[in-house]
mmCIF file of C-alpha atoms in Angstrom:
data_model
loop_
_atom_site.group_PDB
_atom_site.id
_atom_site.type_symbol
_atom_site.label_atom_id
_atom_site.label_comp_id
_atom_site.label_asym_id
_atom_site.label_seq_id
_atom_site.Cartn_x
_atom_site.Cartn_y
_atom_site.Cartn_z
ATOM 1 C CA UNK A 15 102.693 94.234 101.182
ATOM 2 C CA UNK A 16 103.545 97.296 102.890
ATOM 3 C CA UNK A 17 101.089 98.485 105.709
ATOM 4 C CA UNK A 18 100.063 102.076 105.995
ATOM 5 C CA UNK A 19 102.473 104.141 107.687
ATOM 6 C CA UNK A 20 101.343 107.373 107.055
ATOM 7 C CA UNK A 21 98.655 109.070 105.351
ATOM 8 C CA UNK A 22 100.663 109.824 101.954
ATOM 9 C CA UNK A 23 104.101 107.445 101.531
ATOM 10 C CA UNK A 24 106.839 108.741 99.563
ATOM 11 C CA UNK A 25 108.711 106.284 97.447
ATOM 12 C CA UNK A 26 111.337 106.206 94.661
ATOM 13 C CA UNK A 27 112.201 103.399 92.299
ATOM 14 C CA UNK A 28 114.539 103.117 89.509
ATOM 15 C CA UNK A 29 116.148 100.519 87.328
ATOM 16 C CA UNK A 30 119.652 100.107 85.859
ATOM 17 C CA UNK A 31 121.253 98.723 82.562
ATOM 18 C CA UNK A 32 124.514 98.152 82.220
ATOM 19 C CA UNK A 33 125.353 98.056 78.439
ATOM 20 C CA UNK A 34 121.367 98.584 77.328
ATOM 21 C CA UNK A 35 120.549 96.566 76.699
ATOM 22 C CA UNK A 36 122.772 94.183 79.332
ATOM 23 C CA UNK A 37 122.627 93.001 82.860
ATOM 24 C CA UNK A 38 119.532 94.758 84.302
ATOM 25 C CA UNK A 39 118.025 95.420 87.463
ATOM 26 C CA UNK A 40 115.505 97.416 89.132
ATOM 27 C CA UNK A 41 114.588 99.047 92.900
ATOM 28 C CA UNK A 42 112.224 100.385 94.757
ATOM 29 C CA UNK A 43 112.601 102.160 98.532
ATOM 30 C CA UNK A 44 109.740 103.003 100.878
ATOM 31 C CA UNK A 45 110.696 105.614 103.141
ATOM 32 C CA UNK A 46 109.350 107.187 106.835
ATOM 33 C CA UNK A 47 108.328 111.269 107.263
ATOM 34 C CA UNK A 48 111.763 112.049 107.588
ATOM 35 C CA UNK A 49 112.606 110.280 103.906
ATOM 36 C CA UNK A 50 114.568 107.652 106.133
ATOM 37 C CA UNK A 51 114.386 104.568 103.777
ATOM 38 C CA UNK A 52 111.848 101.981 105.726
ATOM 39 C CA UNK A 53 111.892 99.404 103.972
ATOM 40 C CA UNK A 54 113.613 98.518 100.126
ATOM 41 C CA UNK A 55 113.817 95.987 97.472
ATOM 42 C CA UNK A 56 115.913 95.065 94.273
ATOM 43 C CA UNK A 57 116.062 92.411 91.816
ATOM 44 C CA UNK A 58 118.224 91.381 88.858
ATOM 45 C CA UNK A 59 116.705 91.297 85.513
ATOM 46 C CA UNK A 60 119.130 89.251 83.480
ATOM 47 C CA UNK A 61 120.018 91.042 80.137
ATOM 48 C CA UNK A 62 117.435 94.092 79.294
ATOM 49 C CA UNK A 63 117.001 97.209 78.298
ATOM 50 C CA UNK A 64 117.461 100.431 81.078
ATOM 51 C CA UNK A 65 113.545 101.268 79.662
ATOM 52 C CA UNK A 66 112.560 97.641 80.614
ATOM 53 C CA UNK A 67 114.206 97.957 84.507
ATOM 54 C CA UNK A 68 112.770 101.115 85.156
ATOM 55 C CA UNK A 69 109.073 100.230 84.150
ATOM 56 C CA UNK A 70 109.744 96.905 86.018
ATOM 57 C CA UNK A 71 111.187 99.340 89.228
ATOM 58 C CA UNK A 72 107.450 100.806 89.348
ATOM 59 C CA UNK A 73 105.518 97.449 88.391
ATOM 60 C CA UNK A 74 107.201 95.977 91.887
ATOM 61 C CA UNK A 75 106.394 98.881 94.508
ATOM 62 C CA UNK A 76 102.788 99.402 93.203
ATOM 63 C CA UNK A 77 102.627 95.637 93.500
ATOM 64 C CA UNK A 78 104.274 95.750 96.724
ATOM 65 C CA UNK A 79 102.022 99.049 98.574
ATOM 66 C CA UNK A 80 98.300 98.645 99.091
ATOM 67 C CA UNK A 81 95.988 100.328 96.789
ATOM 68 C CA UNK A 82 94.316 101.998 99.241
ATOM 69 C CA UNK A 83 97.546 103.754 100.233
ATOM 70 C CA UNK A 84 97.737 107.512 98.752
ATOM 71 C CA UNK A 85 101.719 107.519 96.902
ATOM 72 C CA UNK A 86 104.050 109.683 95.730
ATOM 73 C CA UNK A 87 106.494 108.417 93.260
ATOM 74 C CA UNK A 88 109.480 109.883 92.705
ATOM 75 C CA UNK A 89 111.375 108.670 89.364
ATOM 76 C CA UNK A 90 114.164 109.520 87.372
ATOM 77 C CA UNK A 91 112.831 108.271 84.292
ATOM 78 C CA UNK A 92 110.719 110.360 82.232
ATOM 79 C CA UNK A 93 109.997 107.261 79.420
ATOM 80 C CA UNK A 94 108.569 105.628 82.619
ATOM 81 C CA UNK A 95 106.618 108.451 83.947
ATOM 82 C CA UNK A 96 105.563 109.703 80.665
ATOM 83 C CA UNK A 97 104.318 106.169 79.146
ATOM 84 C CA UNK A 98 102.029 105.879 82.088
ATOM 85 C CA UNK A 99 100.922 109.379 82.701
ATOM 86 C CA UNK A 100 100.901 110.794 79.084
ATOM 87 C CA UNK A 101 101.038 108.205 76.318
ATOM 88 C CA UNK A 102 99.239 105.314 77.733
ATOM 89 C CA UNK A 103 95.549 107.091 77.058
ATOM 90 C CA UNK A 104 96.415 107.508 73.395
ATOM 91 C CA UNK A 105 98.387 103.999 73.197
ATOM 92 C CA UNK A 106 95.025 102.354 74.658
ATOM 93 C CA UNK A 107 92.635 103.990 72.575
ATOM 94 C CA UNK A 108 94.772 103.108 68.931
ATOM 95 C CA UNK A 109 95.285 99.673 69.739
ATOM 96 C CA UNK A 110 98.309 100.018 71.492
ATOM 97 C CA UNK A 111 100.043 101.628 68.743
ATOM 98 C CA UNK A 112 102.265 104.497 68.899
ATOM 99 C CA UNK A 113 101.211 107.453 67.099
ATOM 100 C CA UNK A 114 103.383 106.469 64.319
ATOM 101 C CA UNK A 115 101.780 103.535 63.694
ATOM 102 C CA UNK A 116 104.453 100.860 65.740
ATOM 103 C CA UNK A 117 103.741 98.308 68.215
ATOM 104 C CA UNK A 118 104.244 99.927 71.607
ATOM 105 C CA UNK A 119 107.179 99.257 73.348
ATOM 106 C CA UNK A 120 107.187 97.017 76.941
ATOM 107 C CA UNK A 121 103.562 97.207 76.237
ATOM 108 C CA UNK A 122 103.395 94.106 78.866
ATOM 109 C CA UNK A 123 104.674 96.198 81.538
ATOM 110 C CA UNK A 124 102.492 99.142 80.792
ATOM 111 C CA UNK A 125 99.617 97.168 80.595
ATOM 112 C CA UNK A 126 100.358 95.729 84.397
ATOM 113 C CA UNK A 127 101.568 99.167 85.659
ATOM 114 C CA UNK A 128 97.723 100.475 84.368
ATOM 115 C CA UNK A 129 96.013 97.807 86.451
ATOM 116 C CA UNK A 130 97.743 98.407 89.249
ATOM 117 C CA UNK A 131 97.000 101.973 88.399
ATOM 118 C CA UNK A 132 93.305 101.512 88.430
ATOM 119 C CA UNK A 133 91.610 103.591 90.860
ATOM 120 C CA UNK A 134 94.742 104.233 93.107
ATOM 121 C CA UNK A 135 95.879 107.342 94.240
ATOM 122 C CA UNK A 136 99.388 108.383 93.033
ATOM 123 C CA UNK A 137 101.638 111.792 92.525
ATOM 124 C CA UNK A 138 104.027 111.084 90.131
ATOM 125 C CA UNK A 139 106.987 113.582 90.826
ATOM 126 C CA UNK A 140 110.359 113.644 88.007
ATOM 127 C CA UNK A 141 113.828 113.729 90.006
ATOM 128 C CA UNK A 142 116.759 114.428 88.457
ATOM 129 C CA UNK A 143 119.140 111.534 88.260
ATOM 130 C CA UNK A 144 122.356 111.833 89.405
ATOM 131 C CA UNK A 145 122.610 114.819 91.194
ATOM 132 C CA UNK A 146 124.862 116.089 94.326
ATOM 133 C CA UNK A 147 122.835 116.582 96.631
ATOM 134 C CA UNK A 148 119.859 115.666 95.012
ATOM 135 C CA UNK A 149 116.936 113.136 95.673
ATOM 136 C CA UNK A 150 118.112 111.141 98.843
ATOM 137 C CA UNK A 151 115.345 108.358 98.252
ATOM 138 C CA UNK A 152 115.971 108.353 94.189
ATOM 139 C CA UNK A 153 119.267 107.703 94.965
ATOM 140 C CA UNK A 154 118.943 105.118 97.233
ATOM 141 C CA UNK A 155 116.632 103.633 94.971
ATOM 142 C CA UNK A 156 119.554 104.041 91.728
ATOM 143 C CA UNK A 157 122.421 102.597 93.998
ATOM 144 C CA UNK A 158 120.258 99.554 95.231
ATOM 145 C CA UNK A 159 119.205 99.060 91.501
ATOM 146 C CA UNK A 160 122.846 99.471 90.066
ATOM 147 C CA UNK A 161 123.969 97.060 92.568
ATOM 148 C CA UNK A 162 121.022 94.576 91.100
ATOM 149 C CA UNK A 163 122.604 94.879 87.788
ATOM 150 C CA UNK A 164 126.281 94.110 88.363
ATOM 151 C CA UNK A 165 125.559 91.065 91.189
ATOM 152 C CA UNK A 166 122.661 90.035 89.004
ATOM 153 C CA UNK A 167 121.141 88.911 93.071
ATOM 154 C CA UNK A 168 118.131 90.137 94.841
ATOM 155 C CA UNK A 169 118.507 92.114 97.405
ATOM 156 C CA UNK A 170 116.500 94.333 99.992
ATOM 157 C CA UNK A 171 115.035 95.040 103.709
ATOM 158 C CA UNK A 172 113.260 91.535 103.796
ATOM 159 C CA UNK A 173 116.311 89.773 103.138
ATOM 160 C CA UNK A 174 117.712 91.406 105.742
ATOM 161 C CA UNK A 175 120.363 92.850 102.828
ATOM 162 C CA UNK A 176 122.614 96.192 103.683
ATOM 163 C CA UNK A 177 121.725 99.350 102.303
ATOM 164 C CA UNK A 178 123.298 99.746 98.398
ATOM 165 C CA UNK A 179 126.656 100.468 98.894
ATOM 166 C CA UNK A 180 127.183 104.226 98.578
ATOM 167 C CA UNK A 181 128.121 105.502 95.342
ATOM 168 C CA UNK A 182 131.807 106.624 94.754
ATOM 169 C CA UNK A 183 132.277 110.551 94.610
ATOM 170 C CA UNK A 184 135.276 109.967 92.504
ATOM 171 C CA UNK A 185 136.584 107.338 90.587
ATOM 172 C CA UNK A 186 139.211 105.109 92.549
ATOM 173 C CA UNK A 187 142.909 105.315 90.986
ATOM 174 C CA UNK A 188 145.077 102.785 91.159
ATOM 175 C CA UNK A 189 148.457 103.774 93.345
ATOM 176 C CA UNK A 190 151.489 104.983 91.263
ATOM 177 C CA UNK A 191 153.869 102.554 91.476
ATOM 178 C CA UNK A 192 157.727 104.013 92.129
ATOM 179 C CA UNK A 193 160.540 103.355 89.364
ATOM 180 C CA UNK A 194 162.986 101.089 90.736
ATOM 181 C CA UNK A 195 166.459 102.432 91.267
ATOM 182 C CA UNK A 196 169.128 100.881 89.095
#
């Protein structure tokens, strides 16, 4: 569990699919007053959907803080932070049907991210994904979950893993290679 380290603690998670679905994984990163990652984790999720990572990103670090702790929760994701913050009142109160009717989607997940919801005190707060220069913790929390996905392998502070690898400004191209002389 993480231990108190301040009197509000400012976290990002986020989860990755690459094909969506395909190989899945999700993150979450803890950080200190100066947004200095503390402490991190990631996991692979097999094959699933980027919907399915992301609610699983936020199902980890509320299991992984203490209730008592006050959070703010910075996400990329605004299925995630809208199907717990907006739609889940309604969801619970028709049976866990949409408002069309339908079975709710990950309605596992939701349930579990509502009872570790109960009675805790959290700011939800929508970054941008993506961004130069945006969200240093957000994307710390997409590279460690992108990594996740490709090496399907958990990873994080505990493990005594590296930081995600940093994300490439531009894509790599491969060297021209010089027509031979004839």
């Amino acid at each position: 569990m993480i231990e108190r380290m301040r009197e509000r603690v400012v976290a990002a998670c986020d989860g990755a699919s690459k094909g969506n679905p395909g190989p899945a994984g999700w993150a979450w990163v803890v950080a200190d007053a100066s947004e200095t990652p503390q402490r991190w984790e990631a996991g692979p999720l097999g094959k699933a959907t980027n919907n399915v990572a992301e609610l699983t990103a936020l199902e980890r670090l509320l299991a992984a803080t203490e209730p008592d702790v006050p959070l703010e929760i910075r996400m990329d994701s605004q299925y995630a932070m809208k199907a717990v913050t907006t739609w889940l009142p309604g969801w619970k109160r028709n049976g866990w049907k949409t408002s069309a009717g339908k079975p709710v989607a990950n309605q596992d997940l939701v349930v579990r991210i509502d009872e570790l919801l109960d009675g805790r005190s959290v700011e939800f707060r929508y970054v941008p994904a993506h961004q130069v220069d945006g969200d240093r913790l957000n994307d710390f929390a997409d590279r460690a979950a992108s990594q996740a996905a490709t090496v399907q392998e958990a990873a994080g502070s505990g493990l005594g893993s590296p930081e995600p690898p940093p994300a490439p400004d531009t894509p790599v191209k491969a060297p021209r290679s010089r027509p031979r002389g004839g």
